[in-house]
Every structure is written in structure tokens, then in C-alpha cells.
Amino acid sequence: MNQQTIVVATTSAAIGAAAIYSLQRWLRVKPFIPTLPLPVHLHRFFSGVGESFSSVEATWRLMVDEADEDGMCQFYLVGMPCVSVLRAPHVRTVLLASNYRRRSPFFDDFVDAFLGSKGLIQLQGHEWKIHRRLIAKAFQWQNLVGMAPTMGAIADAFVDRVLLPRTMDTSIDIFPLIKLATLDVLGATAFGTSFNAIDHSQSNPIVEAFTFLLDDMNRRAFDAPLDPASSLYWLPTAANREFHRHTLVLRTMIDRLVASRLVQPDSETKDTPNDNRPHDLLQCLVDAAAADASGAITPQSFADNLLTFLFAGYDTTSIALAYTLYALATHPHIQAKAVAEIHAVLGTDTPSYDDAQRLVYCTAIVTESLRLYPPVLMTLRTLEAPLRLGRHDIPTGTSIFLPIDAIQRDCTNWGPDADAFRPERHLQDDDDIQDGMSAKDKAYRFVAFSGGPRNCVGMRFAMLEATILLAVFLRRCAFTRPDDAPPVIVAPAGLVQKPQHGIWLRVALRS
């Protein structure tokens, strides 16, 4: 029996065992927490409530409609006991209680194949803590100061070469276009190189590779996770050949950049006067690793984390900006107020880091857009010890699901206007803490960047980039919504979400 036959047989046996286990669990679906509701009618053979993750509406039927008065519900997902929470105090308790997420062979193996097993989002325990501490140093504000002008210059180039040539169009789908700007920002600020996505979007190997690999991972992990061909990357299929070809493009580029920084001439050491070294995230990570005695950061972890940064910055920031422009196009009075602030703070200057800190209303706009349209719809934690949530005792090993979009639109957390686009709610002079909610709990009403010790390590970078790009776009262009534009419908797309029909806007040169 050859190796390939053994792998196929082993995979089939594992799937069969999982099916038998899930059948046993399904045949006796019953509450594992006596005080919580269990929607038996939403459970199916093998997957449990798996179908409830197929759309935003289906997820809300499970985690919102079936929740009790405390905003909680219990269910099974492929035999795994789970609880969902909505209320900010419970969200805070969960995110502070556990940094652990149980690995899933139907998900994590595909992420490993795409981003690598040493990326921060895949690490757990002590290894995660070491990497988190070192990577956080790279994202300190002092390292971001010099990146702001680069972000502004790329935003201006995007307006000149992508938006202005399309002002004669009746409408454009802004969603795929903004990815070009965010990718070029990442190339310059994270890697110290130019991806040329803005100038060469149609024949750019980096754009093509990342677009294919994102779609490929989503297809394997979410559309066909039980298909053996999804897991067996060595099979000679067309999809696998494309996977290996595009992976080689990205890995070769990243490995080359990492190698060039890890082997620097003596004249480019950190203590050299008039330092001419690159001032990008890769160099900051190299410096942090060099100062650490643990040796935890290896060439593989460098490469895996850079690829993870590339994914996060390319996809999530572009999603956030696209929805922000949509919200402003449908709220012209808010767009006008933002433009007034931009002119008062920036004038015609290229934005600096300090300028971005003074764009408080623009920052509130981005935050409000992230509240209503979070790029990542779900996060979860696995309990390593029993946990008391309100009047419920949650056992060890339970996976706690936090539906970010539902939490951030929950009226108990945000008041009766939770569905309204109102940036003022994020300003200090509009403090709207709900009755009985502490300031500490209030902070966990907004979890677009997750929360607790395992929150998004690149949050500062993402907010700086989004605010600067938004300011430059609005200073030069006006955005409106065509009457015949297709509706904007949020749809799950693997790790993130995307607008099902795109985001169609009309762009005009601002006088």
C-alpha cells in the first residue's frame, strides 16, 4: 500500500469516525447547561447548527432570536458544545478569561496551508505570548509615525490613477478597487517595497496570488471541508496546481525580504548613527527579535506573520474603508462635516501622524462603520476552566462564540438607535453608557478588533491607515449613492465578510 493510499484511507476513516461521533451526539441532543435554551430544531445530523453559519440571517436566528433574556444560547457544532453571548459584560468576562481557541481540523489545517502555522492567529499558549509580545513592539506608535506620510502619498496616487479616471462613470464598485490602495500601503509600510497594485492591477502577480489564495482557502474550508480533495494538497488537480503556483509567488517574495533583513551588513546595525535602515514593520520586527534572548522568532515565524499581516491589511482594512464610503454616501450631512474637519486640520498638506490624531471626527466615522459593518463577523474562545456568566455555569471545554456584528448592534449594548449610523456616539462629549453598564463593560460593546489580551495586535496601524486614506479620499472626491445601485448585503466569505453585490458609488471631483 503506497503512501497516498494510506493518507486517503486515514482521512476517510477520520471522517467516518467523526460522523459516527456526531450521529451519537445528534441522536441525544440535550442541554449541557440546564439553565440555557437549546434550539434543537436548528440542529442537523453531523454538523449540528453548521447551517446557521451560512448567512448573517441564519446566524442571527441562532444567536439572537434563540437567545434568552441574558443574550445567551447553547448549541452543538459538529459535536462540540458551544455557547453564544451578546451582552457587553459577558463579552468582557469571556475575553478576559481565556486566550485559547481549540483547533479545528475543518478550519485550521486550511489556514495553516495558506498563512502558515507560526502566524500569530494560529499560535496558542506560551508560544503565542512570546510572539505577541515581540510583534506588539513593532506596532508601537513610535514606529508608526514615519509611516503616515507614505500612507497619504499612496492615497493621493490612488485618487489620481484609480478614482479620477472613473468620475465619468455612472457608478463604480468601490469594494475591489480599495484593495489596490491597501495592498500598496502594506508593501511600502510593512515590507519596504512597492507592489505596484495601483498602477498594474490587471497583471500583478501579488494581487493575483493573494486574490486566488483567499478564495481558495474559503472554498476548501467553508464550501467543501469534507471533500478529501480539499485537504489533500498533493493531488494533481487544477486547483492544487494553482494553489502551489500562487503560494510560491508569495512565499518567494516574503522569504527574499526576510532573508535580506536578517543578514545585514555591519554598517547597518541598530546603533549606527544616521541610521539608513528601512523604517517599516519588517525592520521593527527584526529589531524586536534581535533584542530578545529567547530566539522565538525564526525565519518561518517571520514569514508566517508577515503573510498574516498582509492578509489582515489587504482584506480587512479595504472592507472597512469600502463600507465607510458607503455609509458616508448615504449620509451626506456626515460626509460634509468630515470634509470640514479635514480642511481645518490638513489644508492641502500630506497627513502626518499628529494630523491623524486630530482628525477625531473622521476617526469616529471609521469606528462607527466598523461597528455596523465589522470585517470579521465572529470570534471565539475555548474555556480552559469553568466560568460563571451571569446566572449560568459554563463548563470547561465549551467554545464561546462572540458574534461581533450582533454584539455591536445589540440594543442593550448601544441603545434604541443601535442600527443607526451615528459617529458622535464614539466622541467623549456624547458619552452614552447604558443604565447599569460600567465603563469597563462599555469598552466591550465594540469588539471589531476583538478584545482582551488577544485583541488585534495591528489595531493602531489599521486605524491610522483607514483614517488617513479616508481623509485624502474625502478631501479630493465626493461620494454619492446611485438610485439604481444594487443593495448592500453583508455576506460571510470565509474568515471575513464581503458585500454580496459589491458597493456601487458615484465618484466626483470635489471642487
Short mmCIF file of C-alpha atoms in Angstrom, two decimals:
data_model
loop_
_atom_site.label_atom_id
_atom_site.label_comp_id
_atom_site.label_asym_id
_atom_site.label_seq_id
_atom_site.Cartn_x
_atom_site.Cartn_y
_atom_site.Cartn_z
CA MET A 1 0.00 0.00 0.00
CA ASN A 2 1.59 3.28 -1.09
CA GLN A 3 1.70 6.49 0.94
CA GLN A 4 -1.09 8.23 -0.97
CA THR A 5 -3.45 5.29 -0.44
CA ILE A 6 -2.65 5.30 3.27
CA VAL A 7 -3.40 9.04 3.53
CA VAL A 8 -6.72 8.66 1.70
CA ALA A 9 -7.70 5.69 3.87
CA THR A 10 -6.72 7.52 7.06
CA THR A 11 -8.66 10.62 6.03
CA SER A 12 -11.75 8.56 5.18
CA ALA A 13 -11.54 6.72 8.50
CA ALA A 14 -11.24 10.00 10.40
CA ILE A 15 -14.26 11.45 8.61
CA GLY A 16 -16.21 8.25 9.29
CA ALA A 17 -15.32 8.32 12.97
CA ALA A 18 -16.32 11.97 13.21
CA ALA A 19 -19.63 11.16 11.51
CA ILE A 20 -20.38 8.32 13.94
CA TYR A 21 -19.47 10.51 16.91
CA SER A 22 -21.65 13.35 15.65
CA LEU A 23 -24.53 10.93 14.96
CA GLN A 24 -24.39 9.76 18.55
CA ARG A 25 -24.37 13.33 19.81
CA TRP A 26 -27.17 14.35 17.43
CA LEU A 27 -29.39 11.46 18.46
CA ARG A 28 -29.20 12.72 22.03
CA VAL A 29 -29.13 16.49 21.57
CA LYS A 30 -29.86 17.79 25.01
CA PRO A 31 -28.74 20.77 27.08
CA PHE A 32 -25.32 20.58 28.69
CA ILE A 33 -26.20 23.74 30.66
CA PRO A 34 -29.61 23.27 32.34
CA THR A 35 -30.32 26.99 32.63
CA LEU A 36 -29.76 27.91 28.95
CA PRO A 37 -32.07 27.41 25.94
CA LEU A 38 -31.06 24.79 23.35
CA PRO A 39 -32.68 25.22 19.88
CA VAL A 40 -32.97 21.52 18.98
CA HIS A 41 -34.92 22.37 15.81
CA LEU A 42 -31.87 24.13 14.33
CA HIS A 43 -29.59 21.08 14.72
CA ARG A 44 -28.83 18.74 11.82
CA PHE A 45 -27.04 15.41 11.53
CA PHE A 46 -23.23 15.64 11.80
CA SER A 47 -22.94 19.45 11.55
CA GLY A 48 -25.20 20.37 14.46
CA VAL A 49 -26.01 24.03 13.80
CA GLY A 50 -23.47 24.26 10.96
CA GLU A 51 -26.13 25.57 8.56
CA SER A 52 -26.61 28.55 10.85
CA PHE A 53 -23.24 29.92 9.72
CA SER A 54 -24.22 30.03 6.04
CA SER A 55 -25.56 33.58 6.20
CA VAL A 56 -25.81 36.53 8.56
CA GLU A 57 -29.57 35.99 8.85
CA ALA A 58 -29.13 32.33 9.78
CA THR A 59 -26.52 33.18 12.41
CA TRP A 60 -28.79 35.80 13.94
CA ARG A 61 -31.68 33.30 14.05
CA LEU A 62 -29.49 31.12 16.24
CA MET A 63 -27.56 33.58 18.38
CA VAL A 64 -30.06 36.45 18.64
CA ASP A 65 -33.57 35.06 18.13
CA GLU A 66 -32.93 31.94 20.23
CA ALA A 67 -31.02 33.76 22.98
CA ASP A 68 -32.53 34.13 26.45
CA GLU A 69 -33.04 37.41 28.29
CA ASP A 70 -29.32 37.42 29.12
CA GLY A 71 -28.41 37.25 25.42
CA MET A 72 -27.08 33.68 25.64
CA CYS A 73 -27.79 30.41 23.85
CA GLN A 74 -26.27 26.91 23.83
CA PHE A 75 -25.83 24.61 20.82
CA TYR A 76 -23.63 21.93 19.26
CA LEU A 77 -21.34 22.42 16.25
CA VAL A 78 -20.02 19.13 14.81
CA GLY A 79 -20.45 17.60 18.27
CA MET A 80 -18.68 20.48 20.02
CA PRO A 81 -20.58 22.11 22.94
CA CYS A 82 -20.93 25.84 22.34
CA VAL A 83 -22.44 28.96 23.88
CA SER A 84 -23.01 32.35 22.27
CA VAL A 85 -23.06 35.66 24.15
CA LEU A 86 -24.28 39.15 23.20
CA ARG A 87 -24.13 41.41 26.25
CA ALA A 88 -21.03 43.54 26.85
CA PRO A 89 -20.42 42.40 30.48
CA HIS A 90 -20.42 38.76 29.36
CA VAL A 91 -18.21 39.55 26.35
CA ARG A 92 -15.70 41.19 28.68
CA THR A 93 -15.74 38.24 31.08
CA VAL A 94 -15.11 35.72 28.27
CA LEU A 95 -12.33 37.66 26.54
CA LEU A 96 -10.50 38.23 29.82
CA ALA A 97 -10.98 34.63 30.98
CA SER A 98 -9.48 32.78 28.03
CA ASN A 99 -6.93 33.37 25.26
CA TYR A 100 -7.34 29.84 23.96
CA ARG A 101 -9.15 28.59 20.86
CA ARG A 102 -9.47 24.86 20.23
CA ARG A 103 -8.04 23.89 16.85
CA SER A 104 -10.50 22.56 14.28
CA PRO A 105 -9.30 20.18 11.54
CA PHE A 106 -12.09 21.54 9.35
CA PHE A 107 -10.63 25.04 9.59
CA ASP A 108 -7.13 25.38 11.00
CA ASP A 109 -5.44 22.97 8.60
CA PHE A 110 -6.55 25.16 5.71
CA VAL A 111 -5.38 28.32 7.45
CA ASP A 112 -2.01 26.66 8.11
CA ALA A 113 -1.67 25.81 4.43
CA PHE A 114 -2.42 29.41 3.46
CA LEU A 115 -0.85 31.59 6.18
CA GLY A 116 1.45 29.12 7.93
CA SER A 117 1.32 27.52 11.36
CA LYS A 118 3.54 30.12 13.09
CA GLY A 119 1.37 33.16 12.40
CA LEU A 120 0.06 34.92 15.49
CA ILE A 121 -3.57 33.97 14.86
CA GLN A 122 -2.64 30.27 14.84
CA LEU A 123 -0.38 30.15 17.91
CA GLN A 124 -1.56 29.23 21.40
CA GLY A 125 -0.25 29.26 24.96
CA HIS A 126 3.32 30.24 25.83
CA GLU A 127 4.43 30.32 22.21
CA TRP A 128 1.67 32.82 21.42
CA LYS A 129 2.62 35.02 24.40
CA ILE A 130 6.25 35.29 23.27
CA HIS A 131 5.35 36.12 19.68
CA ARG A 132 2.61 38.53 20.75
CA ARG A 133 4.99 40.48 22.99
CA LEU A 134 7.61 40.84 20.27
CA ILE A 135 5.17 41.68 17.48
CA ALA A 136 3.41 44.26 19.66
CA LYS A 137 6.72 46.15 19.88
CA ALA A 138 6.73 46.50 16.10
CA PHE A 139 3.31 48.20 16.24
CA GLN A 140 4.19 50.79 18.91
CA TRP A 141 3.12 54.30 17.97
CA GLN A 142 6.73 55.46 17.69
CA ASN A 143 7.18 53.07 14.78
CA LEU A 144 4.00 54.26 13.06
CA VAL A 145 4.91 57.96 12.99
CA GLY A 146 7.07 57.72 9.89
CA MET A 147 4.52 55.63 8.02
CA ALA A 148 1.74 58.25 7.95
CA PRO A 149 3.14 60.41 5.08
CA THR A 150 3.64 57.27 2.99
CA MET A 151 0.01 56.30 3.55
CA GLY A 152 -1.11 59.78 2.48
CA ALA A 153 1.04 59.75 -0.66
CA ILE A 154 -0.34 56.36 -1.72
CA ALA A 155 -3.89 57.59 -1.09
CA ASP A 156 -3.26 60.57 -3.39
CA ALA A 157 -1.86 58.24 -6.06
CA PHE A 158 -4.98 56.08 -5.76
CA VAL A 159 -7.21 59.10 -6.30
CA ASP A 160 -5.18 60.25 -9.33
CA ARG A 161 -4.85 56.89 -11.07
CA VAL A 162 -7.93 54.93 -9.99
CA LEU A 163 -10.75 57.22 -8.84
CA LEU A 164 -10.45 60.33 -11.02
CA PRO A 165 -10.37 58.39 -14.33
CA ARG A 166 -13.71 56.88 -13.27
CA THR A 167 -15.55 60.10 -12.42
CA MET A 168 -17.35 59.97 -15.77
CA ASP A 169 -18.80 56.55 -14.95
CA THR A 170 -22.38 56.47 -13.71
CA SER A 171 -21.21 54.26 -10.83
CA ILE A 172 -18.30 52.04 -9.79
CA ASP A 173 -17.92 49.12 -7.43
CA ILE A 174 -15.55 50.64 -4.89
CA PHE A 175 -15.01 47.38 -3.00
CA PRO A 176 -12.38 45.68 -5.22
CA LEU A 177 -10.65 48.97 -6.05
CA ILE A 178 -9.77 49.96 -2.49
CA LYS A 179 -7.85 46.69 -2.12
CA LEU A 180 -5.28 48.14 -4.54
CA ALA A 181 -4.59 51.07 -2.22
CA THR A 182 -4.38 48.99 0.95
CA LEU A 183 -2.04 46.50 -0.74
CA ASP A 184 0.34 49.25 -1.84
CA VAL A 185 0.26 50.75 1.66
CA LEU A 186 1.24 47.37 3.07
CA GLY A 187 4.03 46.94 0.56
CA ALA A 188 5.57 50.28 1.50
CA THR A 189 4.98 50.35 5.26
CA ALA A 190 5.28 46.67 6.16
CA PHE A 191 7.82 45.40 3.65
CA GLY A 192 9.64 48.48 2.39
CA THR A 193 8.82 47.57 -1.20
CA SER A 194 6.34 48.54 -3.89
CA PHE A 195 3.71 46.05 -5.02
CA ASN A 196 2.58 48.44 -7.81
CA ALA A 197 -1.02 47.32 -7.33
CA ILE A 198 -2.42 50.77 -8.19
CA ASP A 199 -0.50 51.05 -11.46
CA HIS A 200 -0.63 47.40 -12.53
CA SER A 201 -3.81 45.93 -11.07
CA GLN A 202 -4.65 43.80 -14.12
CA SER A 203 -1.37 41.91 -14.38
CA ASN A 204 0.08 42.00 -10.88
CA PRO A 205 1.33 38.61 -9.61
CA ILE A 206 0.99 39.64 -5.95
CA VAL A 207 -2.63 40.77 -6.44
CA GLU A 208 -3.43 37.63 -8.41
CA ALA A 209 -1.77 35.34 -5.87
CA PHE A 210 -3.47 36.81 -2.84
CA THR A 211 -6.88 37.00 -4.51
CA PHE A 212 -6.68 33.37 -5.59
CA LEU A 213 -5.37 32.05 -2.26
CA LEU A 214 -8.04 33.85 -0.23
CA ASP A 215 -10.81 32.47 -2.44
CA ASP A 216 -9.18 29.03 -2.48
CA MET A 217 -8.94 28.84 1.32
CA ASN A 218 -12.56 29.92 1.70
CA ARG A 219 -13.67 27.29 -0.82
CA ARG A 220 -11.75 24.48 0.88
CA ALA A 221 -12.52 25.44 4.49
CA PHE A 222 -16.11 26.63 4.20
CA ASP A 223 -17.65 25.37 0.96
CA ALA A 224 -16.21 21.84 0.77
CA PRO A 225 -14.40 21.00 4.05
CA LEU A 226 -15.38 17.30 3.93
CA ASP A 227 -14.23 16.76 0.36
CA PRO A 228 -10.93 14.81 0.62
CA ALA A 229 -9.61 16.80 -2.35
CA SER A 230 -9.82 19.95 -0.22
CA SER A 231 -7.32 18.59 2.32
CA LEU A 232 -5.02 16.63 0.04
CA TYR A 233 -2.89 19.36 -1.45
CA TRP A 234 -0.63 16.83 -3.20
CA LEU A 235 -3.38 15.56 -5.50
CA PRO A 236 -2.67 16.56 -9.14
CA THR A 237 -5.79 18.72 -9.51
CA ALA A 238 -6.05 22.05 -11.30
CA ALA A 239 -6.92 23.77 -8.00
CA ASN A 240 -3.86 22.31 -6.26
CA ARG A 241 -1.55 23.28 -9.11
CA GLU A 242 -2.83 26.87 -8.90
CA PHE A 243 -2.51 26.80 -5.11
CA HIS A 244 1.14 25.78 -5.26
CA ARG A 245 1.92 28.26 -8.04
CA HIS A 246 0.44 31.25 -6.21
CA THR A 247 1.84 30.15 -2.84
CA LEU A 248 5.30 30.07 -4.41
CA VAL A 249 4.86 33.66 -5.63
CA LEU A 250 4.01 35.00 -2.15
CA ARG A 251 6.43 32.85 -0.18
CA THR A 252 9.33 33.60 -2.52
CA MET A 253 8.70 37.33 -2.19
CA ILE A 254 8.41 37.20 1.60
CA ASP A 255 11.35 34.83 2.10
CA ARG A 256 13.55 37.09 -0.02
CA LEU A 257 12.59 40.16 2.04
CA VAL A 258 13.12 38.37 5.36
CA ALA A 259 16.50 36.99 4.29
CA SER A 260 17.69 40.44 3.21
CA ARG A 261 16.90 41.88 6.66
CA LEU A 262 18.22 39.02 8.76
CA VAL A 263 21.61 39.24 7.03
CA GLN A 264 22.51 42.95 7.18
CA PRO A 265 25.95 44.50 6.72
CA ASP A 266 27.69 45.56 9.92
CA SER A 267 27.33 49.17 8.77
CA GLU A 268 23.56 48.85 9.16
CA THR A 269 23.36 47.79 12.78
CA LYS A 270 20.84 49.37 15.10
CA ASP A 271 23.43 51.57 16.83
CA THR A 272 24.75 53.11 13.63
CA PRO A 273 24.48 56.94 13.63
CA ASN A 274 22.34 58.45 10.86
CA ASP A 275 20.51 55.17 10.58
CA ASN A 276 19.68 54.49 6.94
CA ARG A 277 17.89 51.22 7.56
CA PRO A 278 14.28 50.79 6.40
CA HIS A 279 11.63 52.07 8.79
CA ASP A 280 8.90 49.52 8.16
CA LEU A 281 7.14 46.84 10.17
CA LEU A 282 9.52 44.13 8.99
CA GLN A 283 12.53 46.07 10.29
CA CYS A 284 10.73 46.80 13.56
CA LEU A 285 10.07 43.09 13.94
CA VAL A 286 13.70 42.28 13.14
CA ASP A 287 14.86 44.77 15.78
CA ALA A 288 12.46 43.39 18.40
CA ALA A 289 13.58 39.83 17.71
CA ALA A 290 17.27 40.82 17.83
CA ALA A 291 16.77 42.34 21.28
CA ASP A 292 15.03 39.21 22.57
CA ALA A 293 17.11 36.44 24.10
CA SER A 294 14.52 33.68 23.69
CA GLY A 295 15.17 33.15 19.99
CA ALA A 296 11.45 32.54 19.49
CA ILE A 297 11.27 34.39 16.18
CA THR A 298 12.60 32.12 13.44
CA PRO A 299 12.69 32.70 9.68
CA GLN A 300 9.48 30.65 9.41
CA SER A 301 7.66 32.70 12.04
CA PHE A 302 8.88 35.90 10.36
CA ALA A 303 7.45 34.72 7.05
CA ASP A 304 4.18 33.38 8.51
CA ASN A 305 3.49 36.57 10.46
CA LEU A 306 4.27 38.82 7.52
CA LEU A 307 1.86 36.82 5.40
CA THR A 308 -0.73 37.16 8.18
CA PHE A 309 -0.18 40.95 8.26
CA LEU A 310 -0.59 41.00 4.50
CA PHE A 311 -3.90 39.16 4.74
CA ALA A 312 -5.20 41.35 7.56
CA GLY A 313 -4.17 44.63 5.99
CA TYR A 314 -5.17 43.72 2.45
CA ASP A 315 -8.61 42.34 3.21
CA THR A 316 -9.95 43.73 6.47
CA THR A 317 -8.87 47.37 6.05
CA SER A 318 -10.21 47.52 2.50
CA ILE A 319 -13.53 46.06 3.68
CA ALA A 320 -13.74 48.69 6.43
CA LEU A 321 -12.98 51.57 4.06
CA ALA A 322 -15.46 50.41 1.43
CA TYR A 323 -18.31 50.29 3.95
CA THR A 324 -17.21 53.65 5.39
CA LEU A 325 -17.54 55.30 1.98
CA TYR A 326 -20.92 53.64 1.53
CA ALA A 327 -22.12 54.97 4.88
CA LEU A 328 -20.93 58.49 4.02
CA ALA A 329 -22.53 58.35 0.56
CA THR A 330 -25.87 57.58 2.20
CA HIS A 331 -25.38 60.23 4.92
CA PRO A 332 -24.26 63.38 3.03
CA HIS A 333 -24.51 65.64 6.09
CA ILE A 334 -21.96 63.47 7.91
CA GLN A 335 -19.73 63.48 4.83
CA ALA A 336 -19.88 67.29 4.75
CA LYS A 337 -18.96 67.51 8.43
CA ALA A 338 -15.99 65.21 7.85
CA VAL A 339 -14.78 67.29 4.89
CA ALA A 340 -14.92 70.44 7.03
CA GLU A 341 -12.73 68.79 9.67
CA ILE A 342 -10.27 67.57 7.02
CA HIS A 343 -9.83 71.05 5.56
CA ALA A 344 -9.41 72.56 9.02
CA VAL A 345 -6.79 70.02 10.11
CA LEU A 346 -4.92 69.23 6.89
CA GLY A 347 -5.48 72.04 4.45
CA THR A 348 -3.56 70.81 1.41
CA ASP A 349 -0.75 69.13 3.38
CA THR A 350 0.12 65.46 3.29
CA PRO A 351 -1.28 63.94 6.51
CA SER A 352 1.17 63.31 9.34
CA TYR A 353 0.77 61.04 12.33
CA ASP A 354 -0.12 64.03 14.53
CA ASP A 355 -2.67 65.19 11.95
CA ALA A 356 -4.37 61.82 12.10
CA GLN A 357 -4.71 62.13 15.88
CA ARG A 358 -6.52 65.46 15.37
CA LEU A 359 -8.96 64.01 12.83
CA VAL A 360 -11.24 62.96 15.68
CA TYR A 361 -14.49 63.04 13.70
CA CYS A 362 -13.01 61.05 10.81
CA THR A 363 -11.73 58.50 13.33
CA ALA A 364 -15.22 58.31 14.85
CA ILE A 365 -16.65 57.73 11.36
CA VAL A 366 -14.30 54.81 10.76
CA THR A 367 -15.11 53.39 14.20
CA GLU A 368 -18.86 53.66 13.60
CA SER A 369 -18.51 51.95 10.23
CA LEU A 370 -16.56 49.14 11.90
CA ARG A 371 -19.32 48.87 14.49
CA LEU A 372 -22.08 48.43 11.91
CA TYR A 373 -20.04 46.51 9.32
CA PRO A 374 -17.21 44.64 11.08
CA PRO A 375 -14.92 42.90 8.55
CA VAL A 376 -14.74 39.81 10.80
CA LEU A 377 -18.19 38.65 11.90
CA MET A 378 -17.24 36.10 14.54
CA THR A 379 -14.59 35.26 17.09
CA LEU A 380 -14.49 32.55 19.74
CA ARG A 381 -12.69 31.32 22.82
CA THR A 382 -12.45 27.85 24.36
CA LEU A 383 -12.76 27.71 28.14
CA GLU A 384 -9.82 26.16 29.98
CA ALA A 385 -11.67 26.37 33.30
CA PRO A 386 -15.32 26.62 34.40
CA LEU A 387 -16.78 30.11 34.04
CA ARG A 388 -19.74 31.83 35.64
CA LEU A 389 -21.62 34.09 33.21
CA GLY A 390 -24.48 35.87 34.91
CA ARG A 391 -26.67 33.12 36.35
CA HIS A 392 -25.16 30.37 34.16
CA ASP A 393 -22.27 27.99 34.91
CA ILE A 394 -20.31 27.22 31.73
CA PRO A 395 -18.19 24.03 31.86
CA THR A 396 -14.55 23.63 30.87
CA GLY A 397 -14.04 22.90 27.17
CA THR A 398 -17.03 24.91 25.98
CA SER A 399 -16.43 27.05 22.92
CA ILE A 400 -17.82 30.56 23.45
CA PHE A 401 -18.92 32.24 20.22
CA LEU A 402 -18.97 36.03 20.06
CA PRO A 403 -20.98 37.24 17.03
CA ILE A 404 -19.28 40.59 16.56
CA ASP A 405 -21.90 42.16 14.30
CA ALA A 406 -24.75 41.16 16.61
CA ILE A 407 -22.91 42.38 19.72
CA GLN A 408 -22.26 45.73 18.06
CA ARG A 409 -25.91 46.15 17.00
CA ASP A 410 -27.45 44.93 20.25
CA CYS A 411 -29.83 47.50 21.71
CA THR A 412 -28.91 46.52 25.27
CA ASN A 413 -25.33 47.47 24.47
CA TRP A 414 -25.94 50.55 22.32
CA GLY A 415 -29.44 51.82 23.00
CA PRO A 416 -32.53 52.01 20.78
CA ASP A 417 -30.65 53.60 17.85
CA ALA A 418 -28.13 50.74 17.63
CA ASP A 419 -28.77 50.29 13.89
CA ALA A 420 -28.25 53.98 13.09
CA PHE A 421 -25.02 55.36 11.63
CA ARG A 422 -24.07 57.99 14.22
CA PRO A 423 -20.33 58.68 14.63
CA GLU A 424 -20.98 61.06 17.51
CA ARG A 425 -21.60 58.11 19.82
CA HIS A 426 -17.82 57.49 19.86
CA LEU A 427 -16.85 61.02 20.91
CA GLN A 428 -16.22 61.91 24.54
CA ASP A 429 -18.85 64.61 24.56
CA ASP A 430 -21.50 62.06 23.56
CA ASP A 431 -20.94 59.51 26.32
CA ASP A 432 -23.95 57.19 26.16
CA ILE A 433 -23.19 54.48 28.69
CA GLN A 434 -26.36 52.44 29.16
CA ASP A 435 -28.01 52.41 32.56
CA GLY A 436 -26.23 49.97 34.84
CA MET A 437 -23.27 49.41 32.48
CA SER A 438 -19.84 50.15 33.88
CA ALA A 439 -17.14 51.94 31.91
CA LYS A 440 -15.12 48.71 31.80
CA ASP A 441 -18.05 46.79 30.33
CA LYS A 442 -18.80 49.60 27.88
CA ALA A 443 -15.40 49.06 26.24
CA TYR A 444 -16.54 45.56 25.21
CA ARG A 445 -19.60 46.72 23.29
CA PHE A 446 -17.17 47.33 20.41
CA VAL A 447 -15.10 44.26 19.52
CA ALA A 448 -14.33 44.75 15.83
CA PHE A 449 -10.66 44.26 16.82
CA SER A 450 -11.62 41.53 19.31
CA GLY A 451 -10.69 42.35 22.92
CA GLY A 452 -8.70 41.34 25.95
CA PRO A 453 -5.07 40.17 25.75
CA ARG A 454 -5.70 38.55 22.36
CA ASN A 455 -7.07 41.63 20.60
CA CYS A 456 -5.79 42.66 17.17
CA VAL A 457 -2.10 43.48 17.52
CA GLY A 458 -2.24 45.75 14.45
CA MET A 459 -5.22 47.82 15.60
CA ARG A 460 -3.27 51.11 15.79
CA PHE A 461 -1.82 50.56 12.33
CA ALA A 462 -5.23 49.72 10.85
CA MET A 463 -6.96 52.76 12.35
CA LEU A 464 -4.14 55.08 11.27
CA GLU A 465 -4.25 53.76 7.72
CA ALA A 466 -8.05 53.87 7.46
CA THR A 467 -8.25 57.42 8.85
CA ILE A 468 -5.53 58.81 6.58
CA LEU A 469 -6.84 57.13 3.43
CA LEU A 470 -10.38 58.29 4.22
CA ALA A 471 -9.22 61.88 4.79
CA VAL A 472 -7.35 62.03 1.47
CA PHE A 473 -10.24 60.43 -0.44
CA LEU A 474 -12.80 62.85 1.01
CA ARG A 475 -10.59 65.91 0.55
CA ARG A 476 -10.44 65.29 -3.19
CA CYS A 477 -13.60 63.31 -4.04
CA ALA A 478 -17.31 63.40 -3.28
CA PHE A 479 -19.14 60.09 -2.95
CA THR A 480 -22.85 59.59 -3.63
CA ARG A 481 -25.12 56.56 -3.96
CA PRO A 482 -26.81 55.97 -7.36
CA ASP A 483 -30.56 55.37 -7.22
CA ASP A 484 -30.26 52.15 -9.21
CA ALA A 485 -27.37 50.69 -7.19
CA PRO A 486 -27.88 47.09 -6.03
CA PRO A 487 -28.50 46.70 -2.29
CA VAL A 488 -25.53 46.30 0.02
CA ILE A 489 -25.91 42.88 1.66
CA VAL A 490 -23.34 41.61 4.14
CA ALA A 491 -22.40 38.00 3.34
CA PRO A 492 -19.96 35.65 5.12
CA ALA A 493 -16.87 34.96 2.99
CA GLY A 494 -14.72 32.57 4.98
CA LEU A 495 -12.67 34.35 7.62
CA VAL A 496 -14.22 37.71 6.76
CA GLN A 497 -17.36 39.14 5.19
CA LYS A 498 -17.94 40.95 1.94
CA PRO A 499 -20.78 42.87 0.27
CA GLN A 500 -22.65 40.27 -1.75
CA HIS A 501 -23.37 42.60 -4.68
CA GLY A 502 -20.44 44.95 -4.20
CA ILE A 503 -20.62 48.59 -3.08
CA TRP A 504 -21.62 50.78 -6.00
CA LEU A 505 -20.98 54.51 -5.66
CA ARG A 506 -20.68 57.55 -7.88
CA VAL A 507 -17.40 59.46 -7.55
CA ALA A 508 -16.98 63.15 -8.44
CA LEU A 509 -14.03 65.51 -8.18
CA ARG A 510 -14.59 67.78 -5.21
CA SER A 511 -14.36 71.47 -6.11
#
